[in-house]
Amino acid sequence: MAVTAQMVKELRETTGAGMMDAKKALTECDGNMDAAIDWLRTKGLAKAAKKADRVAAEGLIGVAVTTGRGVAIEINSETDFVAKNTDFQALVRDVAKTALEVGESVEVVKAAALNGKTVDEVLGEAIARIGENMTFRRLHILEGDTIVSYVHNAAAPEMGKIGVLVALKGDAAKAQEIGKQFAMHIAATAPISLNEASLEPAVLERELQVQTAKALEENATSAKPKPEQVIHNNIIPGRMKKFLEEVTLVNQKFVMNPDVTVAQAATEAGVEITGFARLAVGEGVEKKEEDFAAEVAKMVGA
């Protein structure tokens, strides 16, 4: 596969690697972006890519909570201007409330009643009225004894660029109080799972392969190589432990008090985190690159 300048640019933005390193990685990996990321990490030229950084689409995350249940939804728009539109914000709020009552999937919510019509019909009318395409892209339902919500970069109450839900067991008042802090922590650190048990095996296996290749390569070029059993029994397990501390919520250092982990902070508060959800606008959406000058020229008929 031919390596394009756009591919190099995307890899650089994702990993922070240099231009020539990014190009070489893509060449070595035949244009495979994920393999190129791993190649760079193996060579010590990049940190783990955070997919949450590749935010492209516009729109809002809306959250709604009731006793024992919470929902976070994402509705995308073409421009950020629409996200500031009170009409659009009302739509997000109404759909979130409907999803809280009937939400099982996007399809179920689209077919649900809202103001005498289906949610899908209301969305279609909003598109026609506001004059911009919109997409009800996804939702996440979370259930538990106590559900706490938080929105970051709020555009209006209960909606913003990042929405978080946290489920907790324990005293309800304590859960509400510290739950908000945990939700803010999740918004900032973007953990990918609650704990090691809930981490996708494929993610763990991929990280193990990267760390193994990296440790063996570093050892092979070291002035004083260590015995291979030291690499496998000490170095690699140590690096995997560090990885789990970075990506699993309960093992992360608590942002509000880095002297303790999130799990320790929960225990001290007399609660237990049983689940969470974090949605950021545009995660995983590839945005079409626009040539602004050409677009303007086309609009004026040049």
Tab-separated table of C-alpha atoms in Angstrom:
chain	number	residue	atom	x	y	z
A	1	MET	CA	0.000	0.000	0.000
A	2	ALA	CA	1.256	3.481	-0.907
A	3	VAL	CA	1.996	5.644	2.126
A	4	THR	CA	0.363	9.063	1.741
A	5	ALA	CA	1.171	12.354	3.436
A	6	GLN	CA	-2.257	12.239	5.101
A	7	MET	CA	-1.455	8.831	6.630
A	8	VAL	CA	1.852	10.151	7.966
A	9	LYS	CA	0.087	13.216	9.373
A	10	GLU	CA	-2.546	11.081	11.132
A	11	LEU	CA	0.085	8.765	12.625
A	12	ARG	CA	2.124	11.730	13.866
A	13	GLU	CA	-0.916	13.308	15.495
A	14	THR	CA	-1.890	10.016	17.091
A	15	THR	CA	1.526	9.061	18.463
A	16	GLY	CA	3.592	12.261	18.619
A	17	ALA	CA	6.316	10.531	16.568
A	18	GLY	CA	8.557	12.423	14.121
A	19	MET	CA	7.718	12.655	10.429
A	20	MET	CA	10.444	10.296	9.185
A	21	ASP	CA	9.746	7.790	11.965
A	22	ALA	CA	6.029	7.840	11.140
A	23	LYS	CA	6.730	7.340	7.440
A	24	LYS	CA	9.138	4.461	8.121
A	25	ALA	CA	6.645	2.796	10.462
A	26	LEU	CA	3.885	2.935	7.834
A	27	THR	CA	6.269	1.640	5.165
A	28	GLU	CA	7.400	-1.246	7.367
A	29	CYS	CA	3.791	-2.124	8.199
A	30	ASP	CA	2.403	-1.777	4.667
A	31	GLY	CA	0.197	1.162	5.625
A	32	ASN	CA	-1.537	-0.589	8.537
A	33	MET	CA	-2.131	2.204	11.070
A	34	ASP	CA	-2.504	0.026	14.184
A	35	ALA	CA	0.549	-2.058	13.290
A	36	ALA	CA	2.526	1.145	12.657
A	37	ILE	CA	1.581	2.443	16.122
A	38	ASP	CA	2.822	-0.803	17.679
A	39	TRP	CA	6.028	-0.652	15.582
A	40	LEU	CA	6.766	2.860	16.862
A	41	ARG	CA	6.088	1.821	20.438
A	42	THR	CA	8.342	-1.217	20.103
A	43	LYS	CA	11.139	1.093	18.963
A	44	GLY	CA	10.438	3.444	21.870
A	45	LEU	CA	9.369	6.211	19.489
A	46	ALA	CA	5.784	6.642	20.676
A	47	LYS	CA	3.552	6.183	23.675
A	48	ALA	CA	0.300	4.229	23.571
A	49	ALA	CA	-2.110	5.934	21.205
A	50	LYS	CA	-5.177	7.402	22.846
A	51	LYS	CA	-8.091	7.003	20.500
A	52	ALA	CA	-10.010	9.592	22.490
A	53	ASP	CA	-7.584	12.183	21.126
A	54	ARG	CA	-8.786	11.525	17.594
A	55	VAL	CA	-11.994	13.473	18.124
A	56	ALA	CA	-13.425	14.779	14.896
A	57	ALA	CA	-17.213	15.161	14.726
A	58	GLU	CA	-19.194	17.967	16.347
A	59	GLY	CA	-22.304	17.723	18.515
A	60	LEU	CA	-23.112	17.020	22.153
A	61	ILE	CA	-23.208	14.267	24.734
A	62	GLY	CA	-26.396	14.377	26.810
A	63	VAL	CA	-26.850	12.606	30.157
A	64	ALA	CA	-29.929	11.804	32.228
A	65	VAL	CA	-30.182	9.980	35.542
A	66	THR	CA	-32.936	8.501	37.681
A	67	THR	CA	-32.843	6.170	40.685
A	68	GLY	CA	-30.653	3.190	39.806
A	69	ARG	CA	-30.328	4.057	36.107
A	70	GLY	CA	-28.460	6.516	33.918
A	71	VAL	CA	-28.013	7.133	30.207
A	72	ALA	CA	-25.492	8.991	28.078
A	73	ILE	CA	-26.272	9.699	24.407
A	74	GLU	CA	-24.350	11.261	21.530
A	75	ILE	CA	-25.997	13.325	18.820
A	76	ASN	CA	-23.626	14.617	16.159
A	77	SER	CA	-23.903	17.721	14.012
A	78	GLU	CA	-21.872	19.065	11.111
A	79	THR	CA	-20.598	22.186	12.885
A	80	ASP	CA	-19.932	23.355	16.416
A	81	PHE	CA	-22.326	26.283	15.851
A	82	VAL	CA	-25.283	23.905	15.995
A	83	ALA	CA	-24.111	22.521	19.357
A	84	LYS	CA	-24.658	26.049	20.723
A	85	ASN	CA	-28.147	26.240	19.202
A	86	THR	CA	-30.887	26.112	21.883
A	87	ASP	CA	-33.107	24.143	19.480
A	88	PHE	CA	-30.423	21.465	19.144
A	89	GLN	CA	-29.788	21.438	22.887
A	90	ALA	CA	-33.516	20.923	23.544
A	91	LEU	CA	-33.439	17.981	21.125
A	92	VAL	CA	-30.485	16.398	22.964
A	93	ARG	CA	-32.232	16.877	26.312
A	94	ASP	CA	-35.513	15.360	25.082
A	95	VAL	CA	-33.819	12.362	23.462
A	96	ALA	CA	-31.738	11.721	26.597
A	97	LYS	CA	-34.890	11.723	28.757
A	98	THR	CA	-36.628	9.363	26.332
A	99	ALA	CA	-33.581	7.064	26.265
A	100	LEU	CA	-33.592	6.976	30.055
A	101	GLU	CA	-37.141	5.564	29.974
A	102	VAL	CA	-36.961	3.149	27.035
A	103	GLY	CA	-33.309	2.927	26.033
A	104	GLU	CA	-31.975	-0.459	25.022
A	105	SER	CA	-30.383	0.609	21.762
A	106	VAL	CA	-30.321	3.570	19.375
A	107	GLU	CA	-32.902	1.808	17.193
A	108	VAL	CA	-35.311	1.302	20.105
A	109	VAL	CA	-35.041	4.961	21.134
A	110	LYS	CA	-35.518	6.183	17.541
A	111	ALA	CA	-38.803	4.287	17.385
A	112	ALA	CA	-39.989	5.589	20.786
A	113	ALA	CA	-42.629	8.292	21.177
A	114	LEU	CA	-41.595	11.912	21.738
A	115	ASN	CA	-44.151	14.738	21.666
A	116	GLY	CA	-46.641	12.658	19.672
A	117	LYS	CA	-44.095	11.507	17.062
A	118	THR	CA	-41.192	9.079	16.974
A	119	VAL	CA	-37.750	10.281	18.018
A	120	ASP	CA	-36.590	9.602	14.448
A	121	GLU	CA	-39.320	11.892	13.060
A	122	VAL	CA	-38.473	14.619	15.583
A	123	LEU	CA	-34.813	14.355	14.558
A	124	GLY	CA	-35.778	14.626	10.878
A	125	GLU	CA	-37.840	17.750	11.565
A	126	ALA	CA	-34.941	19.300	13.484
A	127	ILE	CA	-32.626	18.644	10.523
A	128	ALA	CA	-35.058	20.412	8.199
A	129	ARG	CA	-35.607	23.309	10.623
A	130	ILE	CA	-31.979	23.918	11.608
A	131	GLY	CA	-30.639	23.174	8.136
A	132	GLU	CA	-27.806	20.844	9.082
A	133	ASN	CA	-27.447	17.092	9.115
A	134	MET	CA	-27.539	15.413	12.551
A	135	THR	CA	-27.005	11.838	13.661
A	136	PHE	CA	-28.153	10.068	16.809
A	137	ARG	CA	-25.033	7.969	16.926
A	138	ARG	CA	-24.908	5.984	20.166
A	139	LEU	CA	-26.045	5.580	23.743
A	140	HIS	CA	-24.844	3.858	26.892
A	141	ILE	CA	-27.130	2.661	29.678
A	142	LEU	CA	-25.683	2.168	33.165
A	143	GLU	CA	-27.508	0.618	36.107
A	144	GLY	CA	-26.543	0.359	39.790
A	145	ASP	CA	-27.494	1.280	43.338
A	146	THR	CA	-26.431	4.914	42.866
A	147	ILE	CA	-25.741	6.547	39.497
A	148	VAL	CA	-23.807	9.814	39.318
A	149	SER	CA	-23.338	11.870	36.146
A	150	TYR	CA	-20.938	14.596	35.056
A	151	VAL	CA	-20.445	16.586	31.850
A	152	HIS	CA	-17.216	18.308	30.889
A	153	ASN	CA	-17.116	21.429	28.695
A	154	ALA	CA	-20.822	21.875	29.399
A	155	ALA	CA	-22.819	23.714	26.723
A	156	ALA	CA	-25.944	23.599	28.909
A	157	PRO	CA	-27.039	21.630	31.994
A	158	GLU	CA	-26.534	17.865	31.517
A	159	MET	CA	-24.846	18.156	28.120
A	160	GLY	CA	-21.348	18.862	26.874
A	161	LYS	CA	-18.367	17.496	24.938
A	162	ILE	CA	-17.702	14.650	27.415
A	163	GLY	CA	-20.331	12.813	29.445
A	164	VAL	CA	-19.612	10.401	32.301
A	165	LEU	CA	-21.780	8.007	34.309
A	166	VAL	CA	-20.561	6.166	37.428
A	167	ALA	CA	-22.372	3.357	39.260
A	168	LEU	CA	-21.625	2.830	42.959
A	169	LYS	CA	-22.656	0.581	45.866
A	170	GLY	CA	-22.764	1.804	49.453
A	171	ASP	CA	-24.261	4.702	51.400
A	172	ALA	CA	-26.190	6.809	48.874
A	173	ALA	CA	-25.131	10.197	50.273
A	174	LYS	CA	-21.448	9.224	50.321
A	175	ALA	CA	-21.771	7.686	46.868
A	176	GLN	CA	-23.243	10.924	45.482
A	177	GLU	CA	-20.517	13.037	47.059
A	178	ILE	CA	-17.445	11.084	45.985
A	179	GLY	CA	-19.134	9.779	42.834
A	180	LYS	CA	-18.948	13.271	41.312
A	181	GLN	CA	-15.197	13.314	41.985
A	182	PHE	CA	-14.807	9.881	40.397
A	183	ALA	CA	-16.792	11.060	37.363
A	184	MET	CA	-14.510	14.086	36.965
A	185	HIS	CA	-11.497	11.776	37.286
A	186	ILE	CA	-12.871	9.531	34.521
A	187	ALA	CA	-13.474	12.533	32.260
A	188	ALA	CA	-9.826	13.556	32.716
A	189	THR	CA	-8.079	10.162	32.507
A	190	ALA	CA	-10.299	8.181	30.091
A	191	PRO	CA	-9.746	4.683	31.539
A	192	ILE	CA	-10.618	1.894	29.125
A	193	SER	CA	-12.027	-0.556	31.692
A	194	LEU	CA	-13.100	-0.769	35.326
A	195	ASN	CA	-10.476	-3.369	36.256
A	196	GLU	CA	-8.237	-6.030	34.748
A	197	ALA	CA	-11.060	-8.590	34.676
A	198	SER	CA	-13.211	-6.351	32.473
A	199	LEU	CA	-10.385	-5.428	30.099
A	200	GLU	CA	-10.766	-6.929	26.623
A	201	PRO	CA	-8.348	-9.879	26.267
A	202	ALA	CA	-7.295	-8.613	22.822
A	203	VAL	CA	-6.169	-5.281	24.326
A	204	LEU	CA	-4.133	-7.072	26.988
A	205	GLU	CA	-2.590	-9.449	24.449
A	206	ARG	CA	-1.637	-6.621	22.088
A	207	GLU	CA	0.051	-4.694	24.902
A	208	LEU	CA	1.908	-7.821	26.029
A	209	GLN	CA	3.229	-8.344	22.489
A	210	VAL	CA	4.412	-4.730	22.262
A	211	GLN	CA	6.092	-4.759	25.677
A	212	THR	CA	7.737	-8.131	25.014
A	213	ALA	CA	9.154	-7.027	21.649
A	214	LYS	CA	10.297	-3.705	23.116
A	215	ALA	CA	12.000	-5.267	26.159
A	216	LEU	CA	13.796	-7.913	24.079
A	217	GLU	CA	14.970	-5.356	21.529
A	218	GLU	CA	16.240	-2.986	24.238
A	219	ASN	CA	18.054	-5.858	25.938
A	220	ALA	CA	19.659	-7.009	22.690
A	221	THR	CA	21.163	-3.556	22.103
A	222	SER	CA	22.127	-2.957	25.747
A	223	ALA	CA	25.801	-2.688	26.737
A	224	LYS	CA	25.035	-5.081	29.601
A	225	PRO	CA	22.274	-7.477	28.503
A	226	LYS	CA	20.241	-9.176	31.219
A	227	PRO	CA	19.467	-12.924	31.231
A	228	GLU	CA	16.328	-13.627	29.194
A	229	GLN	CA	14.493	-15.052	32.222
A	230	VAL	CA	14.933	-11.681	33.959
A	231	ILE	CA	13.245	-10.006	31.004
A	232	HIS	CA	10.307	-12.424	31.044
A	233	ASN	CA	9.962	-12.797	34.817
A	234	ASN	CA	10.625	-9.225	35.953
A	235	ILE	CA	10.826	-6.545	33.256
A	236	ILE	CA	7.775	-7.487	31.184
A	237	PRO	CA	5.451	-8.191	34.173
A	238	GLY	CA	6.542	-4.860	35.683
A	239	ARG	CA	5.652	-3.008	32.496
A	240	MET	CA	2.299	-4.787	32.226
A	241	LYS	CA	1.511	-3.821	35.828
A	242	LYS	CA	2.264	-0.184	34.948
A	243	PHE	CA	0.015	-0.467	31.889
A	244	LEU	CA	-2.873	-1.758	34.029
A	245	GLU	CA	-2.335	1.091	36.495
A	246	GLU	CA	-2.724	3.542	33.615
A	247	VAL	CA	-5.782	2.110	31.831
A	248	THR	CA	-7.970	0.449	34.496
A	249	LEU	CA	-10.049	2.830	36.601
A	250	VAL	CA	-9.647	1.194	40.022
A	251	ASN	CA	-5.844	1.016	39.656
A	252	GLN	CA	-5.330	4.603	38.487
A	253	LYS	CA	-3.899	7.226	40.819
A	254	PHE	CA	-6.855	9.309	41.990
A	255	VAL	CA	-6.640	12.747	40.363
A	256	MET	CA	-7.990	14.445	43.486
A	257	ASN	CA	-5.377	12.718	45.694
A	258	PRO	CA	-2.547	10.987	43.754
A	259	ASP	CA	-1.298	9.357	46.969
A	260	VAL	CA	-4.092	6.777	46.670
A	261	THR	CA	-5.647	4.740	43.880
A	262	VAL	CA	-9.274	5.164	42.880
A	263	ALA	CA	-10.062	1.833	44.554
A	264	GLN	CA	-8.444	3.008	47.804
A	265	ALA	CA	-10.346	6.306	47.674
A	266	ALA	CA	-13.607	4.385	47.205
A	267	THR	CA	-12.832	2.082	50.141
A	268	GLU	CA	-12.006	5.046	52.366
A	269	ALA	CA	-15.368	6.594	51.457
A	270	GLY	CA	-17.171	3.326	52.207
A	271	VAL	CA	-18.350	2.751	48.622
A	272	GLU	CA	-17.539	0.478	45.684
A	273	ILE	CA	-17.492	1.439	42.003
A	274	THR	CA	-19.437	-1.173	40.029
A	275	GLY	CA	-19.333	0.384	36.573
A	276	PHE	CA	-18.819	3.498	34.496
A	277	ALA	CA	-19.344	4.946	31.034
A	278	ARG	CA	-17.452	7.765	29.322
A	279	LEU	CA	-18.577	9.225	25.989
A	280	ALA	CA	-16.687	11.980	24.181
A	281	VAL	CA	-18.076	13.684	21.098
A	282	GLY	CA	-16.673	12.221	17.912
A	283	GLU	CA	-14.691	9.302	19.310
A	284	GLY	CA	-13.716	7.044	16.450
A	285	VAL	CA	-15.259	9.275	13.781
A	286	GLU	CA	-12.980	10.055	10.876
A	287	LYS	CA	-13.596	13.624	9.741
A	288	LYS	CA	-13.373	14.439	6.053
A	289	GLU	CA	-10.530	16.846	5.336
A	290	GLU	CA	-11.958	20.010	3.816
A	291	ASP	CA	-10.117	22.394	1.517
A	292	PHE	CA	-11.552	25.640	2.899
A	293	ALA	CA	-10.366	27.827	0.006
A	294	ALA	CA	-11.858	25.451	-2.545
A	295	GLU	CA	-15.107	25.309	-0.571
A	296	VAL	CA	-15.415	29.111	-0.527
A	297	ALA	CA	-14.576	29.308	-4.232
A	298	LYS	CA	-17.295	26.738	-4.967
A	299	MET	CA	-19.840	28.729	-2.930
A	300	VAL	CA	-19.186	31.974	-4.827
A	301	GLY	CA	-19.112	30.178	-8.169
A	302	ALA	CA	-15.421	30.822	-8.824
